[in-house]
Structure formats: structure tokens, C-alpha cells
Amino acid sequence: MHWKDGEPSLDTVRDVVDALKQAGLTPGVVFDANVGYKVSDRYMRDTALALHLGLPKNRVMVAPKGVPADPYVLQVAKDYDATIVTNDRFRDWAEDYADVMNAKDPVRGGYKNGKLWLSLDRKAAVGKQ
């Protein structure tokens, strides 16, 4: 959410979701409970977020209030053998989820010259020119 100009935005997440879809992948998103307050003025449920992101409701999760999303992200990655898209290093969770952390390198990303880039392949990143 913070990849573009450091400001939280669902549009940034939507850009990533769209890029993953274009790459033939099936994205899912896990948010902290405060996502709505970061991008709006209220709590937001997974249904509203899914609608904004163009995803089915079952591919969007909002962590319970007071619980960080990180363990959910790591558990979902483990359960579905999924690759995580993040610039987070999950240092606080590395020991508990060592198997997930060592299984696959996360996809990193950001914006360069106003364009999204993702390291979907270490040899050729999507969007990089």
C-alpha cells in the first residue's frame, strides 16, 4: 500500500493485483485491520476491499483487530505454497515461519518513474524498462 510516494493507497494494491493477473497469476491480499482507517475514515471489511481491488471476496482477508497481518500472510503462503509479494522482511516472524521464509524468495516491487515494477523473475522484472 505504501509503494507509491510512501502514502497508503488501495490504488497501489490494485496496480499490483492487476500486474499479477496480467502475468497469469492468481493474487490474494491480506490486510491489517486498520487498512480502512489508512485509506478512508472507517473500518473496511474484506468485501469492500475485494470490490475495489477487482478480486473475489475469498481472495481478500482483513486480519482481526489487534492482530498483525504478518502471521496470516505467512500462514496463507504456507497453506497454498504461494509466493509473497512484499518489501517486508518479516524479521519478527522469521523463526516461527522459517519454512515459509526459506521456501521462496518474495516478489519485491515499487514504482520507478511513475511505473510499477515487480521482481517476478530475478532475470527480468515485470514493468522494468
Coordinates of C-alpha atoms in Angstrom, one line a residue:
M1 CA 0.0 0.0 0.0
H2 CA 2.9 2.3 0.6
W3 CA 5.0 1.7 -2.5
K4 CA 3.9 4.9 -4.3
D5 CA 5.2 8.0 -2.7
G6 CA 5.1 6.4 0.7
E7 CA 1.4 7.1 1.1
P8 CA -1.1 4.2 1.8
S9 CA -3.3 3.7 -1.2
L10 CA -5.6 0.9 -2.4
D11 CA -4.8 2.1 -6.0
T12 CA -1.3 0.9 -5.4
V13 CA -2.5 -2.5 -4.3
R14 CA -4.9 -2.6 -7.3
D15 CA -1.9 -1.9 -9.6
V16 CA 0.0 -4.9 -8.1
V17 CA -3.1 -7.1 -8.3
D18 CA -3.6 -6.2 -12.0
A19 CA 0.1 -6.8 -12.8
L20 CA -0.1 -10.2 -11.2
K21 CA -3.2 -11.1 -13.1
Q22 CA -1.5 -10.0 -16.3
A23 CA 1.4 -12.3 -15.5
G24 CA -1.1 -15.2 -15.3
L25 CA -1.0 -15.4 -11.5
T26 CA -3.9 -15.6 -9.0
P27 CA -3.4 -12.9 -6.4
G28 CA -4.8 -12.8 -2.9
V29 CA -4.4 -10.0 -0.4
V30 CA -4.1 -9.9 3.4
F31 CA -4.5 -6.6 5.2
D32 CA -4.1 -5.4 8.7
A33 CA -7.4 -4.4 10.4
N34 CA -6.6 -0.7 10.2
V35 CA -6.5 -0.7 6.4
G36 CA -9.7 1.2 6.2
Y37 CA -8.5 3.9 8.5
K38 CA -5.3 4.3 6.5
V39 CA -7.2 4.8 3.2
S40 CA -10.5 6.1 4.3
D41 CA -12.2 7.2 7.5
R42 CA -13.7 3.9 8.6
Y43 CA -13.1 0.2 9.2
M44 CA -13.3 -1.7 5.9
R45 CA -14.3 -5.3 5.5
D46 CA -12.9 -7.8 3.0
T47 CA -16.0 -7.4 0.8
A48 CA -15.5 -3.7 0.2
L49 CA -11.7 -4.2 -0.3
A50 CA -12.3 -7.0 -2.8
L51 CA -14.7 -4.9 -4.8
H52 CA -12.1 -2.1 -5.0
L53 CA -9.3 -4.5 -6.0
G54 CA -11.4 -6.4 -8.5
L55 CA -10.9 -9.7 -6.6
P56 CA -13.4 -12.3 -5.4
K57 CA -14.1 -11.9 -1.7
N58 CA -12.5 -15.2 -0.9
R59 CA -9.1 -13.8 -2.0
V60 CA -9.1 -10.8 0.4
M61 CA -8.6 -11.1 4.1
V62 CA -8.6 -8.5 6.8
A63 CA -6.8 -9.6 9.9
P64 CA -8.8 -9.4 13.2
K65 CA -8.5 -6.1 15.1
G66 CA -5.4 -6.1 17.3
V67 CA -3.7 -8.9 15.5
P68 CA -0.9 -8.2 12.9
A69 CA -1.5 -9.4 9.4
D70 CA 2.1 -10.8 9.0
P71 CA 1.4 -14.3 10.5
Y72 CA -1.7 -14.6 8.3
V73 CA 0.3 -13.7 5.2
L74 CA 2.9 -16.3 6.1
Q75 CA 0.4 -19.0 7.0
V76 CA -1.5 -18.4 3.8
A77 CA 1.7 -18.6 1.8
K78 CA 2.5 -21.9 3.6
D79 CA -1.0 -23.4 3.1
Y80 CA -1.2 -22.5 -0.6
D81 CA 2.5 -22.8 -1.4
A82 CA 2.2 -19.2 -2.6
T83 CA 4.8 -16.5 -3.2
I84 CA 4.5 -13.4 -1.1
V85 CA 4.6 -10.0 -2.8
T86 CA 6.1 -7.6 -0.3
N87 CA 9.1 -5.5 0.6
D88 CA 8.7 -6.5 4.2
R89 CA 11.4 -8.8 5.6
F90 CA 9.2 -10.4 8.3
R91 CA 12.1 -10.3 10.8
D92 CA 9.7 -10.7 13.8
W93 CA 8.3 -13.9 12.3
A94 CA 11.4 -15.5 10.7
E95 CA 11.9 -18.1 13.4
D96 CA 8.3 -19.2 13.6
Y97 CA 7.9 -19.4 9.8
A98 CA 11.4 -20.4 8.7
D99 CA 10.0 -23.0 6.3
V100 CA 8.0 -20.3 4.5
M101 CA 10.8 -17.8 4.6
N102 CA 13.2 -20.3 3.1
A103 CA 10.9 -21.8 0.5
K104 CA 10.6 -19.0 -1.9
D105 CA 12.0 -15.5 -2.4
P106 CA 9.3 -12.9 -2.1
V107 CA 8.4 -10.7 -5.0
R108 CA 9.7 -7.2 -4.4
G109 CA 8.3 -4.1 -6.1
G110 CA 7.8 -0.4 -6.2
Y111 CA 7.5 2.4 -8.6
K112 CA 10.2 3.8 -10.8
N113 CA 9.5 6.9 -12.9
G114 CA 5.8 6.5 -12.0
K115 CA 5.6 2.9 -13.3
L116 CA 5.1 -0.2 -11.2
W117 CA 7.8 -2.8 -11.3
L118 CA 7.8 -6.3 -9.8
S119 CA 10.6 -8.8 -9.4
L120 CA 8.5 -11.7 -10.6
D121 CA 11.6 -13.2 -12.2
R122 CA 15.0 -12.3 -11.0
K123 CA 16.3 -12.2 -14.6
A124 CA 13.6 -9.9 -16.0
A125 CA 11.3 -7.9 -13.8
V126 CA 7.8 -7.1 -14.9
G127 CA 7.4 -3.4 -15.7
K128 CA 11.1 -2.5 -15.6
Q129 CA 12.4 -0.8 -18.7

